[in-house]
JSON list of C-alpha atoms in Angstrom, two decimals:
[
{"chain": "F", "resi": 22, "resn": "VAL", "atom": "CA", "xyz": [1.37, -13.14, 129.48]},
{"chain": "F", "resi": 23, "resn": "GLU", "atom": "CA", "xyz": [-0.29, -16.06, 127.75]},
{"chain": "F", "resi": 24, "resn": "PRO", "atom": "CA", "xyz": [0.99, -19.60, 128.17]},
{"chain": "F", "resi": 25, "resn": "GLU", "atom": "CA", "xyz": [3.18, -20.86, 125.34]},
{"chain": "F", "resi": 26, "resn": "VAL", "atom": "CA", "xyz": [1.52, -23.14, 122.78]},
{"chain": "F", "resi": 27, "resn": "ASP", "atom": "CA", "xyz": [2.55, -25.19, 119.80]},
{"chain": "F", "resi": 28, "resn": "GLY", "atom": "CA", "xyz": [1.42, -22.92, 116.97]},
{"chain": "F", "resi": 29, "resn": "ARG", "atom": "CA", "xyz": [2.46, -25.23, 114.14]},
{"chain": "F", "resi": 30, "resn": "ILE", "atom": "CA", "xyz": [-0.81, -25.42, 112.20]},
{"chain": "F", "resi": 31, "resn": "GLU", "atom": "CA", "xyz": [-0.67, -27.49, 109.02]},
{"chain": "F", "resi": 32, "resn": "ILE", "atom": "CA", "xyz": [-3.00, -26.62, 106.14]},
{"chain": "F", "resi": 33, "resn": "LEU", "atom": "CA", "xyz": [-4.31, -29.98, 104.90]},
{"chain": "F", "resi": 34, "resn": "TYR", "atom": "CA", "xyz": [-6.74, -28.73, 102.25]},
{"chain": "F", "resi": 35, "resn": "GLU", "atom": "CA", "xyz": [-8.27, -25.53, 101.01]},
{"chain": "F", "resi": 36, "resn": "ASP", "atom": "CA", "xyz": [-10.59, -24.44, 98.23]},
{"chain": "F", "resi": 37, "resn": "GLU", "atom": "CA", "xyz": [-13.06, -21.58, 97.69]},
{"chain": "F", "resi": 38, "resn": "ALA", "atom": "CA", "xyz": [-15.35, -22.93, 100.45]},
{"chain": "F", "resi": 39, "resn": "LEU", "atom": "CA", "xyz": [-13.16, -24.65, 103.05]},
{"chain": "F", "resi": 40, "resn": "VAL", "atom": "CA", "xyz": [-9.89, -24.46, 104.94]},
{"chain": "F", "resi": 41, "resn": "ILE", "atom": "CA", "xyz": [-9.02, -27.73, 106.68]},
{"chain": "F", "resi": 42, "resn": "VAL", "atom": "CA", "xyz": [-6.13, -27.74, 109.15]},
{"chain": "F", "resi": 43, "resn": "SER", "atom": "CA", "xyz": [-4.29, -30.04, 111.51]},
{"chain": "F", "resi": 44, "resn": "LYS", "atom": "CA", "xyz": [-4.37, -28.56, 115.02]},
{"chain": "F", "resi": 45, "resn": "PRO", "atom": "CA", "xyz": [-1.64, -29.53, 117.48]},
{"chain": "F", "resi": 46, "resn": "ALA", "atom": "CA", "xyz": [-2.47, -30.63, 121.02]},
{"chain": "F", "resi": 47, "resn": "GLY", "atom": "CA", "xyz": [-2.40, -27.83, 123.59]},
{"chain": "F", "resi": 48, "resn": "LEU", "atom": "CA", "xyz": [-3.63, -25.15, 121.20]},
{"chain": "F", "resi": 49, "resn": "PRO", "atom": "CA", "xyz": [-7.08, -23.81, 122.15]},
{"chain": "F", "resi": 50, "resn": "VAL", "atom": "CA", "xyz": [-9.46, -23.39, 119.22]},
{"chain": "F", "resi": 51, "resn": "HIS", "atom": "CA", "xyz": [-10.83, -20.00, 120.28]},
{"chain": "F", "resi": 52, "resn": "PRO", "atom": "CA", "xyz": [-10.08, -17.30, 122.88]},
{"chain": "F", "resi": 53, "resn": "GLY", "atom": "CA", "xyz": [-11.03, -17.90, 126.48]},
{"chain": "F", "resi": 54, "resn": "GLY", "atom": "CA", "xyz": [-9.52, -17.86, 129.96]},
{"chain": "F", "resi": 55, "resn": "ARG", "atom": "CA", "xyz": [-5.83, -17.04, 129.70]},
{"chain": "F", "resi": 56, "resn": "PHE", "atom": "CA", "xyz": [-5.70, -17.51, 125.92]},
{"chain": "F", "resi": 57, "resn": "HIS", "atom": "CA", "xyz": [-6.38, -14.64, 123.53]},
{"chain": "F", "resi": 58, "resn": "ARG", "atom": "CA", "xyz": [-3.71, -14.66, 120.81]},
{"chain": "F", "resi": 59, "resn": "ASN", "atom": "CA", "xyz": [-2.37, -18.17, 121.27]},
{"chain": "F", "resi": 60, "resn": "THR", "atom": "CA", "xyz": [-5.45, -19.78, 119.71]},
{"chain": "F", "resi": 61, "resn": "LEU", "atom": "CA", "xyz": [-6.20, -21.47, 116.42]},
{"chain": "F", "resi": 62, "resn": "THR", "atom": "CA", "xyz": [-8.71, -18.82, 115.34]},
{"chain": "F", "resi": 63, "resn": "TYR", "atom": "CA", "xyz": [-6.36, -15.93, 116.14]},
{"chain": "F", "resi": 64, "resn": "LEU", "atom": "CA", "xyz": [-3.38, -17.50, 114.37]},
{"chain": "F", "resi": 65, "resn": "LEU", "atom": "CA", "xyz": [-5.44, -18.37, 111.29]},
{"chain": "F", "resi": 66, "resn": "GLY", "atom": "CA", "xyz": [-6.91, -14.85, 111.37]},
{"chain": "F", "resi": 67, "resn": "GLN", "atom": "CA", "xyz": [-3.36, -13.53, 110.98]},
{"chain": "F", "resi": 68, "resn": "ALA", "atom": "CA", "xyz": [-2.69, -15.85, 108.04]},
{"chain": "F", "resi": 69, "resn": "TYR", "atom": "CA", "xyz": [-6.05, -15.14, 106.36]},
{"chain": "F", "resi": 70, "resn": "ARG", "atom": "CA", "xyz": [-6.27, -11.41, 107.15]},
{"chain": "F", "resi": 71, "resn": "HIS", "atom": "CA", "xyz": [-8.68, -10.57, 104.34]},
{"chain": "F", "resi": 72, "resn": "GLU", "atom": "CA", "xyz": [-11.17, -13.32, 105.19]},
{"chain": "F", "resi": 73, "resn": "LYS", "atom": "CA", "xyz": [-13.29, -14.24, 108.18]},
{"chain": "F", "resi": 74, "resn": "LEU", "atom": "CA", "xyz": [-12.90, -17.97, 108.65]},
{"chain": "F", "resi": 75, "resn": "ARG", "atom": "CA", "xyz": [-15.74, -19.68, 110.53]},
{"chain": "F", "resi": 76, "resn": "LEU", "atom": "CA", "xyz": [-15.37, -22.83, 112.60]},
{"chain": "F", "resi": 77, "resn": "ALA", "atom": "CA", "xyz": [-17.53, -25.75, 111.50]},
{"chain": "F", "resi": 78, "resn": "HIS", "atom": "CA", "xyz": [-16.83, -27.54, 114.82]},
{"chain": "F", "resi": 79, "resn": "ARG", "atom": "CA", "xyz": [-14.35, -27.51, 117.72]},
{"chain": "F", "resi": 80, "resn": "LEU", "atom": "CA", "xyz": [-11.77, -29.76, 119.28]},
{"chain": "F", "resi": 81, "resn": "ASP", "atom": "CA", "xyz": [-10.75, -29.65, 122.93]},
{"chain": "F", "resi": 82, "resn": "ALA", "atom": "CA", "xyz": [-7.54, -27.67, 123.49]},
{"chain": "F", "resi": 83, "resn": "GLU", "atom": "CA", "xyz": [-5.69, -30.85, 124.57]},
{"chain": "F", "resi": 84, "resn": "THR", "atom": "CA", "xyz": [-6.75, -32.73, 121.43]},
{"chain": "F", "resi": 85, "resn": "SER", "atom": "CA", "xyz": [-4.75, -32.77, 118.22]},
{"chain": "F", "resi": 86, "resn": "GLY", "atom": "CA", "xyz": [-6.62, -33.34, 115.00]},
{"chain": "F", "resi": 87, "resn": "VAL", "atom": "CA", "xyz": [-8.39, -32.04, 111.94]},
{"chain": "F", "resi": 88, "resn": "VAL", "atom": "CA", "xyz": [-10.45, -28.84, 112.16]},
{"chain": "F", "resi": 89, "resn": "VAL", "atom": "CA", "xyz": [-12.77, -27.67, 109.37]},
{"chain": "F", "resi": 90, "resn": "LEU", "atom": "CA", "xyz": [-13.36, -23.96, 108.78]},
{"chain": "F", "resi": 91, "resn": "THR", "atom": "CA", "xyz": [-15.46, -22.25, 106.12]},
{"chain": "F", "resi": 92, "resn": "ARG", "atom": "CA", "xyz": [-14.39, -19.21, 104.14]},
{"chain": "F", "resi": 93, "resn": "LYS", "atom": "CA", "xyz": [-17.80, -17.55, 103.65]},
{"chain": "F", "resi": 94, "resn": "GLN", "atom": "CA", "xyz": [-21.02, -17.27, 105.64]},
{"chain": "F", "resi": 95, "resn": "ALA", "atom": "CA", "xyz": [-22.94, -19.01, 102.84]},
{"chain": "F", "resi": 96, "resn": "TYR", "atom": "CA", "xyz": [-20.87, -22.16, 103.41]},
{"chain": "F", "resi": 97, "resn": "ALA", "atom": "CA", "xyz": [-20.86, -21.98, 107.21]},
{"chain": "F", "resi": 98, "resn": "ALA", "atom": "CA", "xyz": [-24.48, -22.89, 107.94]},
{"chain": "F", "resi": 99, "resn": "PRO", "atom": "CA", "xyz": [-24.69, -26.09, 105.87]},
{"chain": "F", "resi": 100, "resn": "VAL", "atom": "CA", "xyz": [-21.28, -27.38, 107.02]},
{"chain": "F", "resi": 101, "resn": "GLN", "atom": "CA", "xyz": [-21.95, -26.55, 110.69]},
{"chain": "F", "resi": 102, "resn": "LYS", "atom": "CA", "xyz": [-25.35, -28.27, 110.37]},
{"chain": "F", "resi": 103, "resn": "GLN", "atom": "CA", "xyz": [-23.66, -31.45, 109.13]},
{"chain": "F", "resi": 104, "resn": "PHE", "atom": "CA", "xyz": [-21.45, -31.52, 112.23]},
{"chain": "F", "resi": 105, "resn": "HIS", "atom": "CA", "xyz": [-24.34, -30.63, 114.56]},
{"chain": "F", "resi": 106, "resn": "GLN", "atom": "CA", "xyz": [-26.55, -33.40, 113.12]},
{"chain": "F", "resi": 107, "resn": "CYS", "atom": "CA", "xyz": [-23.69, -35.96, 113.42]},
{"chain": "F", "resi": 108, "resn": "GLN", "atom": "CA", "xyz": [-23.55, -36.47, 109.65]},
{"chain": "F", "resi": 109, "resn": "VAL", "atom": "CA", "xyz": [-19.75, -36.24, 109.74]},
{"chain": "F", "resi": 110, "resn": "SER", "atom": "CA", "xyz": [-17.87, -39.40, 110.62]},
{"chain": "F", "resi": 111, "resn": "LYS", "atom": "CA", "xyz": [-15.00, -38.88, 113.09]},
{"chain": "F", "resi": 112, "resn": "LEU", "atom": "CA", "xyz": [-12.27, -41.29, 114.13]},
{"chain": "F", "resi": 113, "resn": "TYR", "atom": "CA", "xyz": [-9.74, -40.62, 116.90]},
{"chain": "F", "resi": 114, "resn": "LEU", "atom": "CA", "xyz": [-6.66, -42.59, 117.90]},
{"chain": "F", "resi": 115, "resn": "ALA", "atom": "CA", "xyz": [-5.80, -42.71, 121.59]},
{"chain": "F", "resi": 116, "resn": "LEU", "atom": "CA", "xyz": [-3.01, -44.21, 123.64]},
{"chain": "F", "resi": 117, "resn": "VAL", "atom": "CA", "xyz": [-4.54, -45.53, 126.84]},
{"chain": "F", "resi": 118, "resn": "GLN", "atom": "CA", "xyz": [-2.99, -46.82, 130.04]},
{"chain": "F", "resi": 119, "resn": "GLY", "atom": "CA", "xyz": [-3.41, -50.54, 130.56]},
{"chain": "F", "resi": 120, "resn": "HIS", "atom": "CA", "xyz": [-4.70, -53.31, 128.33]},
{"chain": "F", "resi": 121, "resn": "PRO", "atom": "CA", "xyz": [-8.49, -53.28, 127.99]},
{"chain": "F", "resi": 122, "resn": "SER", "atom": "CA", "xyz": [-10.28, -56.56, 128.72]},
{"chain": "F", "resi": 123, "resn": "TRP", "atom": "CA", "xyz": [-12.31, -56.12, 125.50]},
{"chain": "F", "resi": 124, "resn": "THR", "atom": "CA", "xyz": [-11.36, -55.75, 121.84]},
{"chain": "F", "resi": 125, "resn": "GLN", "atom": "CA", "xyz": [-14.47, -53.75, 120.91]},
{"chain": "F", "resi": 126, "resn": "CYS", "atom": "CA", "xyz": [-17.09, -51.99, 123.01]},
{"chain": "F", "resi": 127, "resn": "GLN", "atom": "CA", "xyz": [-19.64, -49.21, 122.89]},
{"chain": "F", "resi": 128, "resn": "CYS", "atom": "CA", "xyz": [-19.85, -46.64, 125.67]},
{"chain": "F", "resi": 129, "resn": "ASP", "atom": "CA", "xyz": [-23.32, -45.16, 126.08]},
{"chain": "F", "resi": 130, "resn": "GLU", "atom": "CA", "xyz": [-23.17, -42.87, 129.12]},
{"chain": "F", "resi": 131, "resn": "PRO", "atom": "CA", "xyz": [-24.68, -39.40, 129.60]},
{"chain": "F", "resi": 132, "resn": "ILE", "atom": "CA", "xyz": [-22.18, -36.57, 130.19]},
{"chain": "F", "resi": 133, "resn": "SER", "atom": "CA", "xyz": [-22.65, -33.59, 132.51]},
{"chain": "F", "resi": 134, "resn": "THR", "atom": "CA", "xyz": [-23.52, -30.32, 130.83]},
{"chain": "F", "resi": 135, "resn": "SER", "atom": "CA", "xyz": [-21.48, -28.23, 133.26]},
{"chain": "F", "resi": 136, "resn": "LYS", "atom": "CA", "xyz": [-17.77, -28.27, 134.02]},
{"chain": "F", "resi": 137, "resn": "GLN", "atom": "CA", "xyz": [-16.60, -30.11, 137.09]},
{"chain": "F", "resi": 138, "resn": "GLU", "atom": "CA", "xyz": [-13.23, -30.00, 138.86]},
{"chain": "F", "resi": 139, "resn": "ARG", "atom": "CA", "xyz": [-10.41, -28.72, 136.57]},
{"chain": "F", "resi": 140, "resn": "GLY", "atom": "CA", "xyz": [-12.91, -27.95, 133.80]},
{"chain": "F", "resi": 141, "resn": "MET", "atom": "CA", "xyz": [-13.64, -31.58, 132.92]},
{"chain": "F", "resi": 142, "resn": "ARG", "atom": "CA", "xyz": [-17.07, -33.09, 132.38]},
{"chain": "F", "resi": 143, "resn": "THR", "atom": "CA", "xyz": [-18.16, -36.30, 134.11]},
{"chain": "F", "resi": 144, "resn": "ILE", "atom": "CA", "xyz": [-20.67, -39.11, 133.66]},
{"chain": "F", "resi": 145, "resn": "ASP", "atom": "CA", "xyz": [-23.99, -37.79, 134.93]},
{"chain": "F", "resi": 146, "resn": "PRO", "atom": "CA", "xyz": [-27.35, -39.62, 134.76]},
{"chain": "F", "resi": 147, "resn": "THR", "atom": "CA", "xyz": [-29.09, -36.28, 134.10]},
{"chain": "F", "resi": 148, "resn": "GLY", "atom": "CA", "xyz": [-26.54, -35.22, 131.44]},
{"chain": "F", "resi": 149, "resn": "SER", "atom": "CA", "xyz": [-26.57, -35.22, 127.65]},
{"chain": "F", "resi": 150, "resn": "ALA", "atom": "CA", "xyz": [-26.59, -38.52, 125.75]},
{"chain": "F", "resi": 151, "resn": "SER", "atom": "CA", "xyz": [-23.16, -39.63, 124.60]},
{"chain": "F", "resi": 152, "resn": "GLN", "atom": "CA", "xyz": [-22.12, -42.63, 122.52]},
{"chain": "F", "resi": 153, "resn": "THR", "atom": "CA", "xyz": [-18.67, -43.77, 121.44]},
{"chain": "F", "resi": 154, "resn": "GLU", "atom": "CA", "xyz": [-17.51, -46.99, 119.77]},
{"chain": "F", "resi": 155, "resn": "PHE", "atom": "CA", "xyz": [-14.05, -48.23, 120.81]},
{"chain": "F", "resi": 156, "resn": "GLU", "atom": "CA", "xyz": [-11.75, -50.82, 119.24]},
{"chain": "F", "resi": 157, "resn": "VAL", "atom": "CA", "xyz": [-8.35, -51.96, 120.49]},
{"chain": "F", "resi": 158, "resn": "LEU", "atom": "CA", "xyz": [-5.96, -51.73, 117.54]},
{"chain": "F", "resi": 159, "resn": "GLN", "atom": "CA", "xyz": [-2.74, -52.79, 119.26]},
{"chain": "F", "resi": 160, "resn": "LEU", "atom": "CA", "xyz": [-1.52, -53.82, 122.71]},
{"chain": "F", "resi": 161, "resn": "LEU", "atom": "CA", "xyz": [1.79, -52.13, 123.53]},
{"chain": "F", "resi": 162, "resn": "ASP", "atom": "CA", "xyz": [4.42, -52.43, 126.25]},
{"chain": "F", "resi": 163, "resn": "GLY", "atom": "CA", "xyz": [4.09, -50.28, 129.29]},
{"chain": "F", "resi": 164, "resn": "PRO", "atom": "CA", "xyz": [1.33, -51.54, 129.41]},
{"chain": "F", "resi": 165, "resn": "THR", "atom": "CA", "xyz": [-0.53, -49.25, 127.03]},
{"chain": "F", "resi": 166, "resn": "ALA", "atom": "CA", "xyz": [-2.88, -49.80, 124.11]},
{"chain": "F", "resi": 167, "resn": "LEU", "atom": "CA", "xyz": [-3.64, -48.02, 120.86]},
{"chain": "F", "resi": 168, "resn": "VAL", "atom": "CA", "xyz": [-7.40, -47.59, 120.68]},
{"chain": "F", "resi": 169, "resn": "ALA", "atom": "CA", "xyz": [-9.64, -46.25, 117.91]},
{"chain": "F", "resi": 170, "resn": "ALA", "atom": "CA", "xyz": [-12.52, -44.13, 119.19]},
{"chain": "F", "resi": 171, "resn": "LYS", "atom": "CA", "xyz": [-15.47, -43.29, 116.95]},
{"chain": "F", "resi": 172, "resn": "PRO", "atom": "CA", "xyz": [-17.91, -40.89, 118.59]},
{"chain": "F", "resi": 173, "resn": "THR", "atom": "CA", "xyz": [-21.46, -40.89, 117.26]},
{"chain": "F", "resi": 174, "resn": "THR", "atom": "CA", "xyz": [-22.31, -37.83, 119.34]},
{"chain": "F", "resi": 175, "resn": "GLY", "atom": "CA", "xyz": [-20.18, -34.74, 119.93]},
{"chain": "F", "resi": 176, "resn": "ARG", "atom": "CA", "xyz": [-19.83, -33.99, 123.64]},
{"chain": "F", "resi": 177, "resn": "THR", "atom": "CA", "xyz": [-17.07, -32.09, 125.39]},
{"chain": "F", "resi": 178, "resn": "ASN", "atom": "CA", "xyz": [-14.43, -34.47, 126.79]},
{"chain": "F", "resi": 179, "resn": "GLN", "atom": "CA", "xyz": [-16.44, -37.41, 125.41]},
{"chain": "F", "resi": 180, "resn": "ILE", "atom": "CA", "xyz": [-13.52, -39.69, 124.58]},
{"chain": "F", "resi": 181, "resn": "ARG", "atom": "CA", "xyz": [-11.41, -38.85, 127.67]},
{"chain": "F", "resi": 182, "resn": "ILE", "atom": "CA", "xyz": [-14.35, -39.54, 130.01]}
]
């Protein structure tokens, strides 16, 4: 029995080349571990039975956000290449615990290439280069803060680390 997930996927845009969706947090992008049918690709495969949608990129299961898929193989390679070469600009909003001492900063720390405890990555001097720009948008009660995170690389768990 697979764990329950929020399967409410919103179609944001589609044309002859692309399907762009909003993925809820907690929904894995593709099958793995205990998840086989409760995944974005499986659920979209049911909705688009006569097509083979191809992921242009991935989001961590815990992350909500926009996911781009292509409708044909001819579109997949160029769109995937744009993501791989960091030609796509991404912006994430995060609620963080505490009030940062800075209003803007850049994090430039290498991230491990293998999973650590509980499947997370960690900062590792021998890891892959990782860069993220952060900006505090609003200080909230709690104390928490609303922070914009703009990754210039695409590493697993990059923003959470």
